[in-house]
Amino acid sequence: MSKTRTEWFSTFRYMVPADYENWMEKLAADGWNIDKIGQWSSIRMVFKKTDPKQYRYIFDIHTSAKRDYLETYRQFGWEFVGQMASCFIWRKEYTAIRPESFTDLESIEKRNRNVMNAVMVSFILFTVITLVMIAATLLSSSSMSSEETRQMILFIACAVLFSTYLGWVVWKIYHNRDR
Amino acid sequence: MDYQKIRKRFIPMSETMFFILFSLREENHGYGIMQDVEKITRGRIKLGAGTVYQSLSKLESDGLIQPTQEIERKKQYRITKIGEKILSEEIERIRELFQITEDFR
C-alpha cells in the first residue's frame, strides 16, 4: 500500500471553508496527514500515511496578519500547519468535543465574507480581462489571420470558463456563509 | 470616528462583543479574555481564537479598547473611555429590556 497520497487543486475543489476543513479532517481520520502546508499547496498536496488522527482543521483568511494573530491562535492551543497566500490553516487534536475557532454566527460569516471577497476580486479581474479580450478580438478580427483568430477564441473560452467558475465559487460561498 | 457612528455600529451589541468589552474593564489578553468570559458566564460561553481575534480587531479599530503592553508575547488590552460609554449604554438598554419584560409577568 502506498505511503503517500497526492491531492491536486484542493482549494479549487473545496471552495467553502467549512468543506475544506471537513475534507482535511476526514483525511486525518483515515490516516492521511500533512505536517506542512505551503504556498503551492493549493495546487498540490502530499499526505503521508499515519495512524488515524482526530484533528479539527480551521481555514482562516487574513490579508495582513499581524504577529498577534498567530500568537492568539497559539495561545488557544491551535497548531499552525501553514499558509497559502493569505489563507491560514490551523489544527487541533481532540477527543470528545470538537473545538471551534469561530464561536458565533457573526464571526463565521465574517470569515466567509473575507474569503468570498478575496475570490470576488479575482472574479472581477478575470471578467474585465475577458471582456477586454472579446472587445479586442472583435475590433481587430478583420486584420487577424485565421490561426490568430483561433488562438484568441481559445484564450477567450478559457477566460470565460475560469470567470464562470470564480463566479460560481462566490455564489457557493455566499449561500454557505453561515457555516 | 464620530461617536454617533460608533454607537450605531455597536448598539445593540452581540453577546460576544458585550462580554469581551465587559471583560476588558480590567487589562487582559486574548486567551485571558476567553477564560474570564467562560468564568463569568459559568461555562455557557467559550469563545474561540478566531472570534476573539476578529472582535478585538474591530473593537480596537473603532477605539473602544486599546493595547496597553505586551507580556510574554501576549498583547494586553483595556477598555477606553469611549468603550466604557458604549458599554454603559448597552447595559442600560439591556436593563430596560429586562424591566419591560418583568412588568408583563
Short mmCIF file of C-alpha atoms in Angstrom, two decimals:
data_model
loop_
_atom_site.label_atom_id
_atom_site.label_comp_id
_atom_site.label_asym_id
_atom_site.label_seq_id
_atom_site.Cartn_x
_atom_site.Cartn_y
_atom_site.Cartn_z
CA MET A 1 0.00 0.00 0.00
CA SER A 2 1.30 3.44 -0.93
CA LYS A 3 2.56 5.55 1.96
CA THR A 4 1.77 8.85 0.31
CA ARG A 5 -1.28 10.31 -1.32
CA THR A 6 -1.25 13.30 -3.65
CA GLU A 7 -4.18 15.67 -3.84
CA TRP A 8 -4.43 18.20 -6.65
CA PHE A 9 -6.18 21.57 -6.66
CA SER A 10 -7.74 21.03 -3.21
CA THR A 11 -8.76 24.67 -2.69
CA PHE A 12 -10.42 24.67 -6.11
CA ARG A 13 -12.39 21.53 -5.25
CA TYR A 14 -13.46 22.55 -1.75
CA MET A 15 -14.14 26.25 -2.07
CA VAL A 16 -16.35 26.69 1.00
CA PRO A 17 -14.03 26.96 4.06
CA ALA A 18 -16.16 24.52 6.12
CA ASP A 19 -15.96 21.95 3.29
CA TYR A 20 -12.17 22.32 3.13
CA GLU A 21 -11.90 21.85 6.91
CA ASN A 22 -14.14 18.76 6.82
CA TRP A 23 -12.19 17.27 3.92
CA MET A 24 -8.88 17.67 5.81
CA GLU A 25 -10.46 16.25 8.96
CA LYS A 26 -11.79 13.22 7.08
CA LEU A 27 -8.35 12.54 5.57
CA ALA A 28 -6.74 12.73 9.02
CA ALA A 29 -9.35 10.32 10.41
CA ASP A 30 -8.46 7.94 7.55
CA GLY A 31 -4.79 8.24 8.49
CA TRP A 32 -3.68 10.71 5.83
CA ASN A 33 -1.79 13.61 7.32
CA ILE A 34 0.26 16.57 6.24
CA ASP A 35 2.58 18.46 8.54
CA LYS A 36 3.38 21.47 6.39
CA ILE A 37 1.23 23.48 4.04
CA GLY A 38 2.97 25.98 1.80
CA GLN A 39 2.36 28.47 -0.96
CA TRP A 40 1.83 25.80 -3.64
CA SER A 41 -0.35 23.50 -1.57
CA SER A 42 -3.45 24.86 -3.26
CA ILE A 43 -2.12 23.14 -6.41
CA ARG A 44 -0.51 20.00 -4.97
CA MET A 45 -0.51 18.44 -1.51
CA VAL A 46 1.25 15.24 -0.47
CA PHE A 47 -0.24 13.42 2.53
CA LYS A 48 1.64 10.73 4.46
CA LYS A 49 0.09 7.56 5.81
CA THR A 50 -0.02 7.73 9.62
CA ASP A 51 -2.20 6.42 12.40
CA PRO A 52 -5.72 7.87 12.21
CA LYS A 53 -5.89 11.26 13.91
CA GLN A 54 -8.84 13.25 15.12
CA TYR A 55 -7.92 16.78 14.08
CA ARG A 56 -10.14 19.81 13.87
CA TYR A 57 -8.88 21.93 10.98
CA ILE A 58 -9.53 25.65 10.57
CA PHE A 59 -9.32 27.61 7.35
CA ASP A 60 -8.90 31.32 8.02
CA ILE A 61 -8.01 34.24 5.80
CA HIS A 62 -6.04 37.39 6.61
CA THR A 63 -4.54 39.69 4.05
CA SER A 64 -2.32 41.39 6.60
CA ALA A 65 -1.97 39.04 9.55
CA LYS A 66 -0.04 40.61 12.38
CA ARG A 67 2.15 38.75 14.85
CA ASP A 68 -0.58 38.81 17.49
CA TYR A 69 -2.88 36.93 15.09
CA LEU A 70 -0.53 33.92 15.15
CA GLU A 71 0.03 34.34 18.88
CA THR A 72 -3.70 34.41 19.66
CA TYR A 73 -4.29 31.12 17.84
CA ARG A 74 -1.28 29.51 19.51
CA GLN A 75 -2.42 30.61 22.96
CA PHE A 76 -5.71 28.83 22.28
CA GLY A 77 -3.79 25.64 21.53
CA TRP A 78 -4.01 25.66 17.73
CA GLU A 79 -1.12 24.30 15.69
CA PHE A 80 -0.10 26.35 12.66
CA VAL A 81 0.02 23.93 9.70
CA GLY A 82 0.81 26.51 7.06
CA GLN A 83 -0.23 29.28 4.80
CA MET A 84 -1.27 29.57 1.15
CA ALA A 85 -1.06 33.26 0.21
CA SER A 86 -3.37 34.86 2.79
CA CYS A 87 -5.12 31.59 3.75
CA PHE A 88 -4.04 30.19 7.11
CA ILE A 89 -4.53 26.54 8.07
CA TRP A 90 -4.72 25.59 11.76
CA ARG A 91 -5.46 22.33 13.51
CA LYS A 92 -6.07 20.95 16.97
CA GLU A 93 -6.25 17.33 18.05
CA TYR A 94 -9.34 16.44 20.06
CA THR A 95 -11.10 13.51 21.67
CA ALA A 96 -14.62 14.41 22.78
CA ILE A 97 -15.81 17.93 21.96
CA ARG A 98 -14.88 19.20 18.50
CA PRO A 99 -13.11 22.54 19.06
CA GLU A 100 -14.21 25.66 17.22
CA SER A 101 -12.33 28.80 16.36
CA PHE A 102 -15.34 30.82 15.27
CA THR A 103 -17.87 30.52 18.05
CA ASP A 104 -20.63 32.87 16.97
CA LEU A 105 -22.54 33.41 13.75
CA GLU A 106 -21.12 36.93 13.27
CA SER A 107 -17.51 35.74 13.18
CA ILE A 108 -18.30 32.70 10.98
CA GLU A 109 -20.00 35.00 8.47
CA LYS A 110 -17.14 37.50 8.67
CA ARG A 111 -14.55 34.77 7.90
CA ASN A 112 -16.64 33.52 4.98
CA ARG A 113 -17.22 37.07 3.73
CA ASN A 114 -13.46 37.69 3.77
CA VAL A 115 -12.88 34.52 1.70
CA MET A 116 -15.71 35.47 -0.66
CA ASN A 117 -14.31 39.00 -1.13
CA ALA A 118 -10.87 37.60 -2.00
CA VAL A 119 -12.43 35.36 -4.68
CA MET A 120 -14.61 38.28 -5.82
CA VAL A 121 -11.51 40.37 -6.58
CA SER A 122 -10.20 37.59 -8.86
CA PHE A 123 -13.65 37.19 -10.42
CA ILE A 124 -13.90 40.91 -11.28
CA LEU A 125 -10.33 40.93 -12.61
CA PHE A 126 -10.88 37.91 -14.86
CA THR A 127 -14.24 39.21 -16.05
CA VAL A 128 -12.65 42.53 -17.06
CA ILE A 129 -9.78 40.72 -18.81
CA THR A 130 -12.30 38.50 -20.64
CA LEU A 131 -14.35 41.49 -21.79
CA VAL A 132 -11.22 43.34 -22.96
CA MET A 133 -10.11 40.25 -24.92
CA ILE A 134 -13.55 39.90 -26.55
CA ALA A 135 -13.59 43.61 -27.49
CA ALA A 136 -10.02 43.45 -28.85
CA THR A 137 -10.86 40.37 -30.94
CA LEU A 138 -13.99 41.97 -32.40
CA LEU A 139 -12.19 45.23 -33.22
CA SER A 140 -9.20 43.61 -34.90
CA SER A 141 -10.83 40.49 -36.34
CA SER A 142 -10.53 41.76 -39.93
CA SER A 143 -6.74 42.14 -39.66
CA MET A 144 -6.13 38.81 -37.88
CA SER A 145 -5.12 35.61 -39.61
CA SER A 146 -7.32 32.54 -39.14
CA GLU A 147 -4.64 31.00 -36.86
CA GLU A 148 -4.52 34.14 -34.67
CA THR A 149 -8.33 34.20 -34.50
CA ARG A 150 -8.39 30.55 -33.45
CA GLN A 151 -5.83 31.19 -30.71
CA MET A 152 -7.72 34.25 -29.47
CA ILE A 153 -11.00 32.30 -29.34
CA LEU A 154 -9.26 29.59 -27.33
CA PHE A 155 -7.90 32.19 -24.85
CA ILE A 156 -11.33 33.78 -24.55
CA ALA A 157 -13.00 30.41 -23.99
CA CYS A 158 -10.53 29.62 -21.16
CA ALA A 159 -11.02 33.08 -19.61
CA VAL A 160 -14.83 32.74 -19.81
CA LEU A 161 -14.67 29.30 -18.21
CA PHE A 162 -12.43 30.49 -15.38
CA SER A 163 -14.53 33.63 -14.79
CA THR A 164 -17.67 31.49 -14.67
CA TYR A 165 -16.00 29.13 -12.21
CA LEU A 166 -14.98 32.05 -9.96
CA GLY A 167 -18.50 33.47 -10.12
CA TRP A 168 -19.86 30.07 -9.12
CA VAL A 169 -17.41 29.94 -6.18
CA VAL A 170 -18.59 33.36 -4.96
CA TRP A 171 -22.21 32.18 -5.25
CA LYS A 172 -21.46 28.95 -3.39
CA ILE A 173 -19.62 30.66 -0.51
CA TYR A 174 -22.39 33.24 -0.24
CA HIS A 175 -25.02 30.51 0.07
CA ASN A 176 -22.93 28.72 2.71
CA ARG A 177 -21.88 31.82 4.61
CA ASP A 178 -23.38 30.69 7.92
CA ARG A 179 -21.29 27.56 8.40
CA MET B 1 -14.65 58.19 14.29
CA ASP B 2 -17.74 60.17 15.26
CA TYR B 3 -19.36 58.88 18.49
CA GLN B 4 -22.80 58.51 16.91
CA LYS B 5 -21.34 56.33 14.15
CA ILE B 6 -19.62 54.11 16.73
CA ARG B 7 -22.88 53.93 18.69
CA LYS B 8 -24.73 52.82 15.58
CA ARG B 9 -22.12 50.14 14.90
CA PHE B 10 -22.16 48.65 18.39
CA ILE B 11 -25.63 49.16 19.86
CA PRO B 12 -27.37 46.75 20.08
CA MET B 13 -24.30 44.68 20.78
CA SER B 14 -23.73 40.99 20.13
CA GLU B 15 -23.28 38.83 23.21
CA THR B 16 -19.66 38.12 22.19
CA MET B 17 -18.79 41.82 21.89
CA PHE B 18 -20.58 42.61 25.13
CA PHE B 19 -18.66 40.07 27.18
CA ILE B 20 -15.29 40.90 25.62
CA LEU B 21 -15.82 44.60 26.31
CA PHE B 22 -17.14 43.81 29.79
CA SER B 23 -14.09 41.64 30.48
CA LEU B 24 -11.73 44.41 29.39
CA ARG B 25 -12.73 46.69 32.25
CA GLU B 26 -9.56 45.09 33.52
CA GLU B 27 -6.42 44.67 31.42
CA ASN B 28 -6.29 41.29 29.71
CA HIS B 29 -5.09 39.40 26.60
CA GLY B 30 -6.95 37.19 24.09
CA TYR B 31 -6.70 33.88 25.88
CA GLY B 32 -7.30 35.50 29.28
CA ILE B 33 -10.49 37.10 27.94
CA MET B 34 -11.77 33.69 26.84
CA GLN B 35 -11.10 32.29 30.34
CA ASP B 36 -12.72 35.29 32.01
CA VAL B 37 -15.85 35.14 29.80
CA GLU B 38 -16.17 31.40 30.41
CA LYS B 39 -15.96 32.07 34.15
CA ILE B 40 -18.46 34.95 34.32
CA THR B 41 -20.98 33.08 32.12
CA ARG B 42 -20.46 29.91 34.23
CA GLY B 43 -19.18 27.97 31.23
CA ARG B 44 -22.05 28.91 28.89
CA ILE B 45 -19.86 30.91 26.51
CA LYS B 46 -16.47 29.60 25.42
CA LEU B 47 -15.01 31.95 22.84
CA GLY B 48 -12.79 30.64 20.06
CA ALA B 49 -9.50 32.11 18.84
CA GLY B 50 -10.89 33.38 15.53
CA THR B 51 -13.86 35.05 17.19
CA VAL B 52 -11.70 36.70 19.86
CA TYR B 53 -9.15 37.97 17.33
CA GLN B 54 -11.82 39.36 15.00
CA SER B 55 -13.67 41.03 17.88
CA LEU B 56 -10.52 42.58 19.37
CA SER B 57 -9.51 43.92 15.94
CA LYS B 58 -12.93 45.52 15.45
CA LEU B 59 -13.07 46.98 18.96
CA GLU B 60 -9.54 48.34 18.65
CA SER B 61 -10.01 49.89 15.20
CA ASP B 62 -13.14 51.70 16.45
CA GLY B 63 -11.38 52.91 19.57
CA LEU B 64 -13.43 51.00 22.17
CA ILE B 65 -10.34 49.25 23.50
CA GLN B 66 -6.63 49.98 23.27
CA PRO B 67 -3.48 47.92 23.55
CA THR B 68 -1.62 48.64 26.76
CA GLN B 69 1.50 46.47 26.79
CA GLU B 70 2.88 43.10 25.72
CA ILE B 71 3.72 40.49 28.33
CA GLU B 72 5.39 37.26 27.14
CA ARG B 73 4.26 37.96 23.54
CA LYS B 74 0.67 38.38 24.75
CA LYS B 75 -0.83 41.69 23.69
CA GLN B 76 -2.80 43.22 26.54
CA TYR B 77 -5.87 45.40 26.03
CA ARG B 78 -8.04 47.66 28.14
CA ILE B 79 -11.35 49.41 27.58
CA THR B 80 -11.17 53.14 26.61
CA LYS B 81 -13.42 56.00 27.75
CA ILE B 82 -15.49 55.59 24.56
CA GLY B 83 -15.71 51.85 25.19
CA GLU B 84 -16.93 52.48 28.75
CA LYS B 85 -19.58 54.88 27.47
CA ILE B 86 -20.82 52.38 24.85
CA LEU B 87 -20.81 49.57 27.43
CA SER B 88 -22.84 51.70 29.88
CA GLU B 89 -25.39 52.48 27.17
CA GLU B 90 -25.67 48.81 26.29
CA ILE B 91 -26.10 47.81 29.94
CA GLU B 92 -28.83 50.44 30.25
CA ARG B 93 -30.55 49.08 27.12
CA ILE B 94 -30.46 45.51 28.49
CA ARG B 95 -31.77 46.76 31.85
CA GLU B 96 -34.67 48.46 30.08
CA LEU B 97 -35.49 45.28 28.14
CA PHE B 98 -35.43 43.32 31.36
CA GLN B 99 -37.66 45.86 33.12
CA ILE B 100 -40.20 45.85 30.28
CA THR B 101 -40.46 42.07 30.24
CA GLU B 102 -40.64 41.94 34.04
CA ASP B 103 -43.61 44.35 34.00
CA PHE B 104 -45.51 41.90 31.81
CA ARG B 105 -45.03 38.95 34.14
#
